[in-house]
mmCIF file of C-alpha atoms in Angstrom:
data_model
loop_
_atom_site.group_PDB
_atom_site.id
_atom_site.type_symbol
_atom_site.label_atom_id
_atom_site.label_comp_id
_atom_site.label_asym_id
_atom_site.label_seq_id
_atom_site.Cartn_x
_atom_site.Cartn_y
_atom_site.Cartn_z
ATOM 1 C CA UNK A 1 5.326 -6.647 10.054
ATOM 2 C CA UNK A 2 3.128 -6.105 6.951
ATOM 3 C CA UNK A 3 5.548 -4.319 5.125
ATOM 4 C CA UNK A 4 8.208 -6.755 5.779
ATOM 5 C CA UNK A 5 5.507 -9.331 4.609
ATOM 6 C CA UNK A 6 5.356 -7.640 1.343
ATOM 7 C CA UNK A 7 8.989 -7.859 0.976
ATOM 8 C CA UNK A 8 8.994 -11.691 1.469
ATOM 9 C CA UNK A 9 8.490 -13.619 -1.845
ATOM 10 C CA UNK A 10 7.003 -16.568 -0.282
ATOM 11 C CA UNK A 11 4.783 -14.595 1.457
ATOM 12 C CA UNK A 12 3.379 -12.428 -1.257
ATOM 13 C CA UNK A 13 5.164 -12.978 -4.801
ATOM 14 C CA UNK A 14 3.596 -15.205 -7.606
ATOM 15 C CA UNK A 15 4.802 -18.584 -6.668
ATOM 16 C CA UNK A 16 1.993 -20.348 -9.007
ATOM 17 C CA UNK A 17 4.328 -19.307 -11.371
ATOM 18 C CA UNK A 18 6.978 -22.443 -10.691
ATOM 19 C CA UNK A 19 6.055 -23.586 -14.201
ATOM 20 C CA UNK A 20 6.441 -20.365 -16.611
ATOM 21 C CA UNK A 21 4.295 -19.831 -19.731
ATOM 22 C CA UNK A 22 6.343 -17.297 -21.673
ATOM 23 C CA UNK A 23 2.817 -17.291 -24.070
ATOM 24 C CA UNK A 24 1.122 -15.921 -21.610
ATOM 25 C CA UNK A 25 1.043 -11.900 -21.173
ATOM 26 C CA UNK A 26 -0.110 -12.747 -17.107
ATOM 27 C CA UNK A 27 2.665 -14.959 -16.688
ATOM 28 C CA UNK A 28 4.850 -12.562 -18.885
ATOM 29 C CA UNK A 29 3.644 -9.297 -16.410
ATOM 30 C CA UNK A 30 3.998 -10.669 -13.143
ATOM 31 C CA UNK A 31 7.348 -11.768 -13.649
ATOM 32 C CA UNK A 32 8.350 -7.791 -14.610
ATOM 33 C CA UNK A 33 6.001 -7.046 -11.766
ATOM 34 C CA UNK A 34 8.233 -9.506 -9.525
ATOM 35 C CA UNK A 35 11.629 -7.884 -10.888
ATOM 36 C CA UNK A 36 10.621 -4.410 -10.099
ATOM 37 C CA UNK A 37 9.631 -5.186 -6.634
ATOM 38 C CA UNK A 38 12.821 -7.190 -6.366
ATOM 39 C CA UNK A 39 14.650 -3.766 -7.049
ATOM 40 C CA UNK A 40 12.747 -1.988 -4.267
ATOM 41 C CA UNK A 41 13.152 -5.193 -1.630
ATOM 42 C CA UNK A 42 16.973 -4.908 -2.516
ATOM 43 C CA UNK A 43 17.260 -1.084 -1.754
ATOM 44 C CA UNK A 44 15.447 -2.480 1.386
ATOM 45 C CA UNK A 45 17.912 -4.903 2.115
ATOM 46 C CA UNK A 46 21.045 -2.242 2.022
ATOM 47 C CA UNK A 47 18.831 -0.019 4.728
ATOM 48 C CA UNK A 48 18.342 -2.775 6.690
ATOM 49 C CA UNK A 49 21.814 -4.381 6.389
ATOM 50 C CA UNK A 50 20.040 -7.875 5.679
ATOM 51 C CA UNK A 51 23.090 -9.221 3.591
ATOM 52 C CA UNK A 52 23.401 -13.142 2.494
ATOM 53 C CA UNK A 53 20.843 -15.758 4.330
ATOM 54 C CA UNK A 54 19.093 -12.560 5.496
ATOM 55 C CA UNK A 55 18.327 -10.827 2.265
ATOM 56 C CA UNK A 56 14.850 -10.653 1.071
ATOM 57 C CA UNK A 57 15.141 -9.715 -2.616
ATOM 58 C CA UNK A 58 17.099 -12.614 -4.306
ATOM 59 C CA UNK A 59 13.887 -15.087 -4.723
ATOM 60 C CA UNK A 60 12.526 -12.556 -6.348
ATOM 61 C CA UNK A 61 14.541 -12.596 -9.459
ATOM 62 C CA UNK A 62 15.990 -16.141 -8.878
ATOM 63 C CA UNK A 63 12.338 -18.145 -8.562
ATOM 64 C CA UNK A 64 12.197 -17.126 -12.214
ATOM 65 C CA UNK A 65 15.707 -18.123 -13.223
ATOM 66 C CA UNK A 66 16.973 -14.783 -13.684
ATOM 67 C CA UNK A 67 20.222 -13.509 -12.292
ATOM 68 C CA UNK A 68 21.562 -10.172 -11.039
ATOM 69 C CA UNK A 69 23.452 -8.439 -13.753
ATOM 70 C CA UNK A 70 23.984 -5.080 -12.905
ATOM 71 C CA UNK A 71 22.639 -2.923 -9.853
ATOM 72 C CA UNK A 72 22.366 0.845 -10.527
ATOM 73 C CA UNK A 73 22.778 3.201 -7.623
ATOM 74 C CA UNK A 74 21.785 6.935 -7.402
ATOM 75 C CA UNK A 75 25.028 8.884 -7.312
ATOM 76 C CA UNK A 76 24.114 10.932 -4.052
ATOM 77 C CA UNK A 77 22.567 9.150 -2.116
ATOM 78 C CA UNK A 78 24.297 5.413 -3.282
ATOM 79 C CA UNK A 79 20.461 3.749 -3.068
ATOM 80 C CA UNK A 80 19.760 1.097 -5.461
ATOM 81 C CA UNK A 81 17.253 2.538 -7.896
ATOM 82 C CA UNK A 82 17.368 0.033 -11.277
ATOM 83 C CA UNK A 83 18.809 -3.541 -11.426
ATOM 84 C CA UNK A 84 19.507 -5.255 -14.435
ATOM 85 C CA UNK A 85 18.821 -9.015 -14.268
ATOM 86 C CA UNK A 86 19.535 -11.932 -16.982
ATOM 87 C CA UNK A 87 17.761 -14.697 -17.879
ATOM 88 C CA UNK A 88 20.269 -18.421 -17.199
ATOM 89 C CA UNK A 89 20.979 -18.932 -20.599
ATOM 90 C CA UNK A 90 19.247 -22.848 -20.176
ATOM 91 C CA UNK A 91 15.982 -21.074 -19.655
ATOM 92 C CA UNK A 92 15.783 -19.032 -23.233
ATOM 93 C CA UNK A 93 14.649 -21.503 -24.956
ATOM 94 C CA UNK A 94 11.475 -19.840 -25.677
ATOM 95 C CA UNK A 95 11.420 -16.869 -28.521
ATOM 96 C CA UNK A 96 8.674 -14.744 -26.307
ATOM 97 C CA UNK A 97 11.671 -14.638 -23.299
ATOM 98 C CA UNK A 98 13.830 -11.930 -22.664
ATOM 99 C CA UNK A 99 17.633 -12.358 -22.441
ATOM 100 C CA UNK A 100 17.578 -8.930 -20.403
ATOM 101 C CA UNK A 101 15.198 -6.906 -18.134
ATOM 102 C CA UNK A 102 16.236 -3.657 -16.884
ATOM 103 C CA UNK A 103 13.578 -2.566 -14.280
ATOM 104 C CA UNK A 104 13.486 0.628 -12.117
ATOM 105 C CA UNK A 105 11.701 0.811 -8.540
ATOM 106 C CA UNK A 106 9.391 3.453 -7.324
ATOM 107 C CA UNK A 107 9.272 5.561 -4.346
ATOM 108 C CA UNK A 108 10.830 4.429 -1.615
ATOM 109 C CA UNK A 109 9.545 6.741 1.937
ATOM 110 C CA UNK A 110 12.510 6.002 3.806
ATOM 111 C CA UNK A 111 14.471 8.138 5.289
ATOM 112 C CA UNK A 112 17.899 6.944 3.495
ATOM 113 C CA UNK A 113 16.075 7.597 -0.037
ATOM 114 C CA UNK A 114 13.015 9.861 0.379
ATOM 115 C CA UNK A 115 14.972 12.949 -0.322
ATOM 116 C CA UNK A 116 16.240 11.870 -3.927
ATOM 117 C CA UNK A 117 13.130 10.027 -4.867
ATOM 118 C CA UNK A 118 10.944 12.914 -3.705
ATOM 119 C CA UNK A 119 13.598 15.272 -5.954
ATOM 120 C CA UNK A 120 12.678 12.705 -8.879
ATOM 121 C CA UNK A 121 9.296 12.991 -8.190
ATOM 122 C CA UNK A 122 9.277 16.475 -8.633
ATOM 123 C CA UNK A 123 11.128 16.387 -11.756
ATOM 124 C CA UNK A 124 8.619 14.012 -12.943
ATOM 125 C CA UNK A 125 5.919 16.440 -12.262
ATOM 126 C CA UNK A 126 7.993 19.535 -13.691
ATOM 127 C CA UNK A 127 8.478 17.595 -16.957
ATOM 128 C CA UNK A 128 12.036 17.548 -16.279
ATOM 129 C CA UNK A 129 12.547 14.247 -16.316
ATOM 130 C CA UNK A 130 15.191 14.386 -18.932
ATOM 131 C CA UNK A 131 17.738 16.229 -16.411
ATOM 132 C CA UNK A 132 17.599 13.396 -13.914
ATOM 133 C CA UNK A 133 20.741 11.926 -12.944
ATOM 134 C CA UNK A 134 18.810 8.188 -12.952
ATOM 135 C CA UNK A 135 17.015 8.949 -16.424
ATOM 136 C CA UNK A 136 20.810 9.236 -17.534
ATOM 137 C CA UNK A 137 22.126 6.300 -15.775
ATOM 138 C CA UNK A 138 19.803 4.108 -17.189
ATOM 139 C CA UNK A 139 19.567 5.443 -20.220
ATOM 140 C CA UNK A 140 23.320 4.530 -20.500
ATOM 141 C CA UNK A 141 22.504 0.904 -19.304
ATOM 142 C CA UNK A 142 19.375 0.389 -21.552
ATOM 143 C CA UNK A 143 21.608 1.288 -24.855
ATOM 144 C CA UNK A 144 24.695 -1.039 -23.704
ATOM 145 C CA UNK A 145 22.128 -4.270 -23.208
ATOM 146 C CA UNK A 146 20.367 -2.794 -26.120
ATOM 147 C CA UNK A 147 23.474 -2.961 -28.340
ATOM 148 C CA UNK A 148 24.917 -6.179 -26.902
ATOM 149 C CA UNK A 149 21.744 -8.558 -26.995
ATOM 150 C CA UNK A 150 19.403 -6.450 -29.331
ATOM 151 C CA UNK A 151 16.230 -4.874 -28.674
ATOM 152 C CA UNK A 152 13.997 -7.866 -29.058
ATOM 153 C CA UNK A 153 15.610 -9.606 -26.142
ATOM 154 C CA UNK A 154 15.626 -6.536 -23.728
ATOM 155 C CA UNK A 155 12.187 -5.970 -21.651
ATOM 156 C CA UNK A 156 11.929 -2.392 -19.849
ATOM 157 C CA UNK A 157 9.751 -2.335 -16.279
ATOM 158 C CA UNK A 158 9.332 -0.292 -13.574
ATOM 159 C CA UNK A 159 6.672 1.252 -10.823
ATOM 160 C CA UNK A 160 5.794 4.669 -10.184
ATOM 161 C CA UNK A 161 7.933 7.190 -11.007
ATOM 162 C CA UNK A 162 10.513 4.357 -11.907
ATOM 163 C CA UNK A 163 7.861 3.605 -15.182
ATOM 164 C CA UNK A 164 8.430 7.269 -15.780
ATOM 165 C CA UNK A 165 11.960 6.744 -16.298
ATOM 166 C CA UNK A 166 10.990 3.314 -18.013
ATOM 167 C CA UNK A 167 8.717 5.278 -20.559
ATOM 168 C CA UNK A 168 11.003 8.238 -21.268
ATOM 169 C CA UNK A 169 14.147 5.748 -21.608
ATOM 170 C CA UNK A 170 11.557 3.663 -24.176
ATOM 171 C CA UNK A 171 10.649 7.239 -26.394
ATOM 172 C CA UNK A 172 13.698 7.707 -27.086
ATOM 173 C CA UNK A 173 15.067 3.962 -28.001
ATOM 174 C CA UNK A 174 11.873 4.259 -30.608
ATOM 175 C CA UNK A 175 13.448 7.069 -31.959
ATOM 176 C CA UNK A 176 16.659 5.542 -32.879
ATOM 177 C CA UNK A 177 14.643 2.665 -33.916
ATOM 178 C CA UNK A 178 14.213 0.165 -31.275
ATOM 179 C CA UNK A 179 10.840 -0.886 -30.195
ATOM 180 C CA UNK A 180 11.427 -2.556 -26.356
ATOM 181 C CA UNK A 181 8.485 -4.762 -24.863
ATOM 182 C CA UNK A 182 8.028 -2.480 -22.036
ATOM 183 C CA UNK A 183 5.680 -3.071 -18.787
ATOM 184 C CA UNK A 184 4.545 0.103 -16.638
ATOM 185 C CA UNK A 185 3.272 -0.126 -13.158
ATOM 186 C CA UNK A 186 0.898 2.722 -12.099
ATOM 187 C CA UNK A 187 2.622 5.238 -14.808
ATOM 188 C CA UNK A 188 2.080 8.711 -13.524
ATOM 189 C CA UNK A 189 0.214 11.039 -15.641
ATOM 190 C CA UNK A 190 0.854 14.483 -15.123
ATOM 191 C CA UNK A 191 -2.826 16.146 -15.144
ATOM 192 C CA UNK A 192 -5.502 16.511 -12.606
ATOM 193 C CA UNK A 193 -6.841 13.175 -12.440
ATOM 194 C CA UNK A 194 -10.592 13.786 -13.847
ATOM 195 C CA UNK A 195 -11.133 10.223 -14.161
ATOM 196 C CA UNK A 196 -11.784 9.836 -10.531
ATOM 197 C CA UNK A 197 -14.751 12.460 -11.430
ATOM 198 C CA UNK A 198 -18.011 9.842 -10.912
ATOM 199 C CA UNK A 199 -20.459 11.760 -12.927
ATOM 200 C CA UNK A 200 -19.816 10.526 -16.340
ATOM 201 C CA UNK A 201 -21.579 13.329 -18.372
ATOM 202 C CA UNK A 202 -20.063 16.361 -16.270
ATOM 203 C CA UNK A 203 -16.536 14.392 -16.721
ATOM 204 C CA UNK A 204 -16.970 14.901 -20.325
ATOM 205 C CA UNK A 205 -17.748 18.293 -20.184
ATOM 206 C CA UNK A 206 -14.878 19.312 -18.243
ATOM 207 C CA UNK A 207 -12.442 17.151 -20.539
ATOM 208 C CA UNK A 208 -14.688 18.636 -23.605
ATOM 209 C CA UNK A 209 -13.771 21.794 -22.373
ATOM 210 C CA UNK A 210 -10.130 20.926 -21.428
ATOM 211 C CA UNK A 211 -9.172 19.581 -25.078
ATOM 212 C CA UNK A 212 -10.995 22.941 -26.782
ATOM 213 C CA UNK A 213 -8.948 24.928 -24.203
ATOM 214 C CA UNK A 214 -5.674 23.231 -24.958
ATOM 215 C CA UNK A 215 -6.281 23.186 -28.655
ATOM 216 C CA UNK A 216 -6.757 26.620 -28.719
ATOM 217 C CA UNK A 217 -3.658 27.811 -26.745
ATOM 218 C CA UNK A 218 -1.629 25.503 -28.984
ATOM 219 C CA UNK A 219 -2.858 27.056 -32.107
ATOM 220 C CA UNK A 220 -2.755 30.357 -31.216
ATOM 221 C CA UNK A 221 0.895 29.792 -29.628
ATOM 222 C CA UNK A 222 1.907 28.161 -32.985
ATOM 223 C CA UNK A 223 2.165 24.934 -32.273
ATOM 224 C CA UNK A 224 -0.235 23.277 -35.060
ATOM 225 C CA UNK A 225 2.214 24.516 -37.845
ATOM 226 C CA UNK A 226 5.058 23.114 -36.004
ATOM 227 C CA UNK A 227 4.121 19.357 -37.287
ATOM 228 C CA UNK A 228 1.436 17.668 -39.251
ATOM 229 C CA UNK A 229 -0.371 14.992 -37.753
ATOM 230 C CA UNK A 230 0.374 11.386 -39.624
ATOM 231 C CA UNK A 231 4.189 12.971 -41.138
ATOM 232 C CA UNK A 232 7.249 11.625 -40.334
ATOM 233 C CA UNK A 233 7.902 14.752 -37.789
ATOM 234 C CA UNK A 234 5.393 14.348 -35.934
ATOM 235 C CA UNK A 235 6.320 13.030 -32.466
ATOM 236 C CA UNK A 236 3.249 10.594 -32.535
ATOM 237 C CA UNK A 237 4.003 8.361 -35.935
ATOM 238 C CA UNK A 238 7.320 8.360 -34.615
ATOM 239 C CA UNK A 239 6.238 6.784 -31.497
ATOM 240 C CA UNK A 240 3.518 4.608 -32.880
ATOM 241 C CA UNK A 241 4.528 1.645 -33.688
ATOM 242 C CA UNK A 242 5.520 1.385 -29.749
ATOM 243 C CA UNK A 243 2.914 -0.588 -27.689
ATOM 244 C CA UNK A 244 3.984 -0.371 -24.171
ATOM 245 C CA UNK A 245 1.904 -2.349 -21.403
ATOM 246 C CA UNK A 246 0.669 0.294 -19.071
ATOM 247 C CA UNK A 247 -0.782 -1.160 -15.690
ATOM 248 C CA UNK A 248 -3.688 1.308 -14.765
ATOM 249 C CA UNK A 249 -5.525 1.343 -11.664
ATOM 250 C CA UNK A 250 -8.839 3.781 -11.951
ATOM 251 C CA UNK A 251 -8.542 4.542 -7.916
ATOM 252 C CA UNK A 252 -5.151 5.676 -8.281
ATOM 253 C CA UNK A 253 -5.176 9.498 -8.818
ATOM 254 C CA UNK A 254 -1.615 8.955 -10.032
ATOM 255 C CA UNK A 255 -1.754 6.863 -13.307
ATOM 256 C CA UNK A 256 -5.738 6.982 -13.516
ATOM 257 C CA UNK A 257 -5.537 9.672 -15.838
ATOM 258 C CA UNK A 258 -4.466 7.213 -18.692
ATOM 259 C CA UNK A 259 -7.730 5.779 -18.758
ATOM 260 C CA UNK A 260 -9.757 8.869 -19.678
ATOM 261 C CA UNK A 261 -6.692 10.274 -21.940
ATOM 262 C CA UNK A 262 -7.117 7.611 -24.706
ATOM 263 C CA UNK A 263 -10.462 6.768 -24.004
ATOM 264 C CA UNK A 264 -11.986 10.756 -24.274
ATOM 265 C CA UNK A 265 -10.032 10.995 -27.864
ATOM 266 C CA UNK A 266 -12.657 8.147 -29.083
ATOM 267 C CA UNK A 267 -16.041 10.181 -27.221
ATOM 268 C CA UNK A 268 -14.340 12.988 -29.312
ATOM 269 C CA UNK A 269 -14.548 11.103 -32.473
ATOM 270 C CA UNK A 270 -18.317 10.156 -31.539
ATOM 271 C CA UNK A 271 -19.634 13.814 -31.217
ATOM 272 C CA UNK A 272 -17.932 14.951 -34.394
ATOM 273 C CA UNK A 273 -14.822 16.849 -32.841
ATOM 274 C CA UNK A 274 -12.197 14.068 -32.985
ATOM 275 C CA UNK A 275 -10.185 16.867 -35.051
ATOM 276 C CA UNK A 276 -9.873 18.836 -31.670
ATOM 277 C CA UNK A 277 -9.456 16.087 -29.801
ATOM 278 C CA UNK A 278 -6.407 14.226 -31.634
ATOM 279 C CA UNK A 279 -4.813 17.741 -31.508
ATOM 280 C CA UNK A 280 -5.206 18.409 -27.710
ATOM 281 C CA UNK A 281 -4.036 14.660 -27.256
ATOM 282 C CA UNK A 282 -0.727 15.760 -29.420
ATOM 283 C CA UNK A 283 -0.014 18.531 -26.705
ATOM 284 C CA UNK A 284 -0.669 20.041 -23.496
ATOM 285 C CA UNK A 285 -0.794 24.095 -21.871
ATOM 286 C CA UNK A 286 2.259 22.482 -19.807
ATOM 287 C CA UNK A 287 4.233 21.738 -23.280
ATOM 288 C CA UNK A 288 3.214 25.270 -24.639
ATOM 289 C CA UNK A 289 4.158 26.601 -22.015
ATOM 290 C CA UNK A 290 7.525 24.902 -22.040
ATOM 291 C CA UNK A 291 8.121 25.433 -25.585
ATOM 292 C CA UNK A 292 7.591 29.266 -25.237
ATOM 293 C CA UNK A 293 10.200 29.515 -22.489
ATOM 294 C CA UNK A 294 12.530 27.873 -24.622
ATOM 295 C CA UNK A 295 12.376 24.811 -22.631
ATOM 296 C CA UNK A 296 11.926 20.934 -24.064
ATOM 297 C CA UNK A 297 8.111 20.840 -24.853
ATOM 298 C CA UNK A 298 7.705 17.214 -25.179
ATOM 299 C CA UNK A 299 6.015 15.739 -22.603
ATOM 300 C CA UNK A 300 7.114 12.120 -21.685
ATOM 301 C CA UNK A 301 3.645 11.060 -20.723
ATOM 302 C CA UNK A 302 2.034 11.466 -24.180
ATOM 303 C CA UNK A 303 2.062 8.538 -26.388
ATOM 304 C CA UNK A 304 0.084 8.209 -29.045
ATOM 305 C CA UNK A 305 -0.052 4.036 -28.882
ATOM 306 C CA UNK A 306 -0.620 1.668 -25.572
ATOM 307 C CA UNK A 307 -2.026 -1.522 -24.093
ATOM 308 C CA UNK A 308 -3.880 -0.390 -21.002
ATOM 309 C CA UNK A 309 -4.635 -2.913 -18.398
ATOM 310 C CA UNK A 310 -7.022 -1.946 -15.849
ATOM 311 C CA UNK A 311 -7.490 -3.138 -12.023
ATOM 312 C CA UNK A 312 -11.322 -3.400 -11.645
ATOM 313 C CA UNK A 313 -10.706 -5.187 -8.786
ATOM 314 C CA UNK A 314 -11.876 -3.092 -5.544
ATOM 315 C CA UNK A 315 -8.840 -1.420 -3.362
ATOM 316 C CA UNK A 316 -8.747 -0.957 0.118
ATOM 317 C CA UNK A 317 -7.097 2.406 0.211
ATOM 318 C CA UNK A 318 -5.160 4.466 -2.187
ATOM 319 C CA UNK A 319 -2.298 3.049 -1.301
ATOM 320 C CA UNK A 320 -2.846 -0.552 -2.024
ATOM 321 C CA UNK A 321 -4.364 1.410 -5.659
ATOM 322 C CA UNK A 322 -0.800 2.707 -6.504
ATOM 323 C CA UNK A 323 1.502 -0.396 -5.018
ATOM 324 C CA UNK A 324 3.099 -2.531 -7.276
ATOM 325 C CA UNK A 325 2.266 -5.522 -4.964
ATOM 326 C CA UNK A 326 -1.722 -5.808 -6.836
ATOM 327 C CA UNK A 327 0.447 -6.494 -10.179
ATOM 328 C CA UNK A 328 2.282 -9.538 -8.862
ATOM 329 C CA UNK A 329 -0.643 -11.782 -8.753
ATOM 330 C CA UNK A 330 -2.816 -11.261 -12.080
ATOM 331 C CA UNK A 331 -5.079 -14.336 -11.692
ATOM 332 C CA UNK A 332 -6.515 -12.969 -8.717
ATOM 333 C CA UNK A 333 -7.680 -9.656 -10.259
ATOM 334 C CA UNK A 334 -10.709 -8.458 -12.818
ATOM 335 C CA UNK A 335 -8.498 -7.256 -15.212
ATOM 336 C CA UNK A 336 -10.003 -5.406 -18.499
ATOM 337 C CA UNK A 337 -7.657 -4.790 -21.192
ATOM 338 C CA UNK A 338 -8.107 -2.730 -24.042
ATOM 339 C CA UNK A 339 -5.224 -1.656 -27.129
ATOM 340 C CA UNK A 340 -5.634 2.178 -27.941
ATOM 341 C CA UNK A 341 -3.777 3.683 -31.008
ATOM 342 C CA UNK A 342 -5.106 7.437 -31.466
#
């Protein structure tokens, strides 16, 4: 019954929001918040055969004047993973509203989709993201909108391991020079997540430790003469100019790890070893690793530029931390923001 109230717009989606500020970055976030869950309330729909009058996930694209443009389905197992939804042309009136938002839905535990979302979530963790058959797919999507409407009217979103794809499908439209307005939901970050370490001053240490560690392996491995910090090559001024909205709760042990990621490079700068730290931000022992076996090195959850949005609000249980559902209503949370560019 709960879940299934979750899945009901009326019930638990933003409907404050009958008269839309496009101005405002709430307003702006809870609508991509609203489209990704409509994604996930859709796959929903197919399990439960709920089809016209019964179907939950329209009003969740449609209270905001958007329609369905295109539906993306995983090729084995034929579950709706992305959807594609356009603004009615009468409502873009306003420069700061997108005339496309291609969102992509997180983990699903069900048993008509756990198997390929547990597969992506694995790949996600591997850093293998780039061989999954939905990073493609949308990928493919993303640069038809892209070339049709241009990249200042297309919006990226997604939850979960569906802002994973989000992200990577963002890095690489920066690299052929176009910069999306992009809103991630409880990104993952793939690291032991320290920042759910209380003690503040033994947290340090261990990510003190961590970046000298890291820095080390990369230098010795070769990996500080592959690119100067700052030069065009260098994955990060690439990639700067790239804000993306990332949605960060600090109980989540999956995205958490954001947090202390930017914010340690600045305590670095404070005790004189921001050097070390900017370098171990740049890389990882996974990359190294990677890039010795002959493997891609780049690891999609590095980016050297964000806006990071933090849930101070308390959760119940780590479950409500990580569900998109604490994103739809922004007015009712203790929200800190903060813009990091390392």
């Amino acid at each position: 019954m709960a879940k299934r109230k979750r899945q009901d717009f009326q019930l638990s989606g933003p409907i404050h929001l009958a008269a839309v500020d496009w101005e405002n970055f709430d307003h702006r976030a809870s609508i991509a918040a609203s489209l990704v869950q409509g994604v996930g309330v859709k796959e929903r729909d197919r399990q439960d055969h709920r089809l016209d009058s019964n179907a939950l996930a329209p009003p969740w694209w449609e209270f905001f004047k958007f329609q369905l443009f295109l539906v993306l389905k995983d090729k084995n197992d034929q579950s709706v993973f992305a959807c594609i939804y356009k603004l009615q042309h009468n409502h873009r009136s306003h420069p700061s509203a997108p005339k496309y938002v291609v969102a992509f839905r997180g983990t699903i535990k069900k048993p008509d989709t756990i198997f390929q979302d547990l597969k992506l979530d694995i790949q996600v963790i591997r850093n293998r993201l780039q061989n999954a058959s939905r990073f493609h797919r949308g990928m493919e999507a993303v640069e038809d909108i892209v070339a049709e409407a241009g990249a200042e009217n297309v919006w990226l979103a997604g939850h979960s391991s569906g802002s994973a794809i989000a992200l990577l499908i963002g890095r690489n439209m920066v690299k052929r020079g176009f910069l999306l307005q992009t809103y991630l939901f409880n990104p993952p970050y793939i690291s032991l997540p320290l920042e759910l370490i209380k003690n503040k001053k033994f947290k340090f240490a261990v990510r003190y430790a961590k970046s000298h560690i890291t820095a080390r392996i990369a230098s010795v491995s070769g990996r500080r003469c592959e690119t100067i910090p700052g030069s065009p090559e260098d994955p990060f001024t690439v990639l700067s100019e790239w804000i993306p909205n990332l949605f960060v709760n600090p109980s989540d042990p999956v995205c958490c790890e954001y947090i202390g990621y930017f914010e340690h490079v600045q305590h670095m700068i404070m005790v004189g070893a921001g050097e070390i730290g900017s370098f171990a931000a740049r890389n990882s022992i996974l990359s190294v690793i990677l890039d010795k076996c002959g493997k891609n090195s780049e690891t999609f959850h590095h980016i050297p530029s964000a806006h990071v949005i933090k849930n101070r609000s308390p959760s119940k249980n780590l479950q409500e931390a990580h569900g998109i559902h604490q994103w739809l209503r922004l007015n009712q949370l203790f929200l800190q923001h903060k813009l990091y560019k390392l």
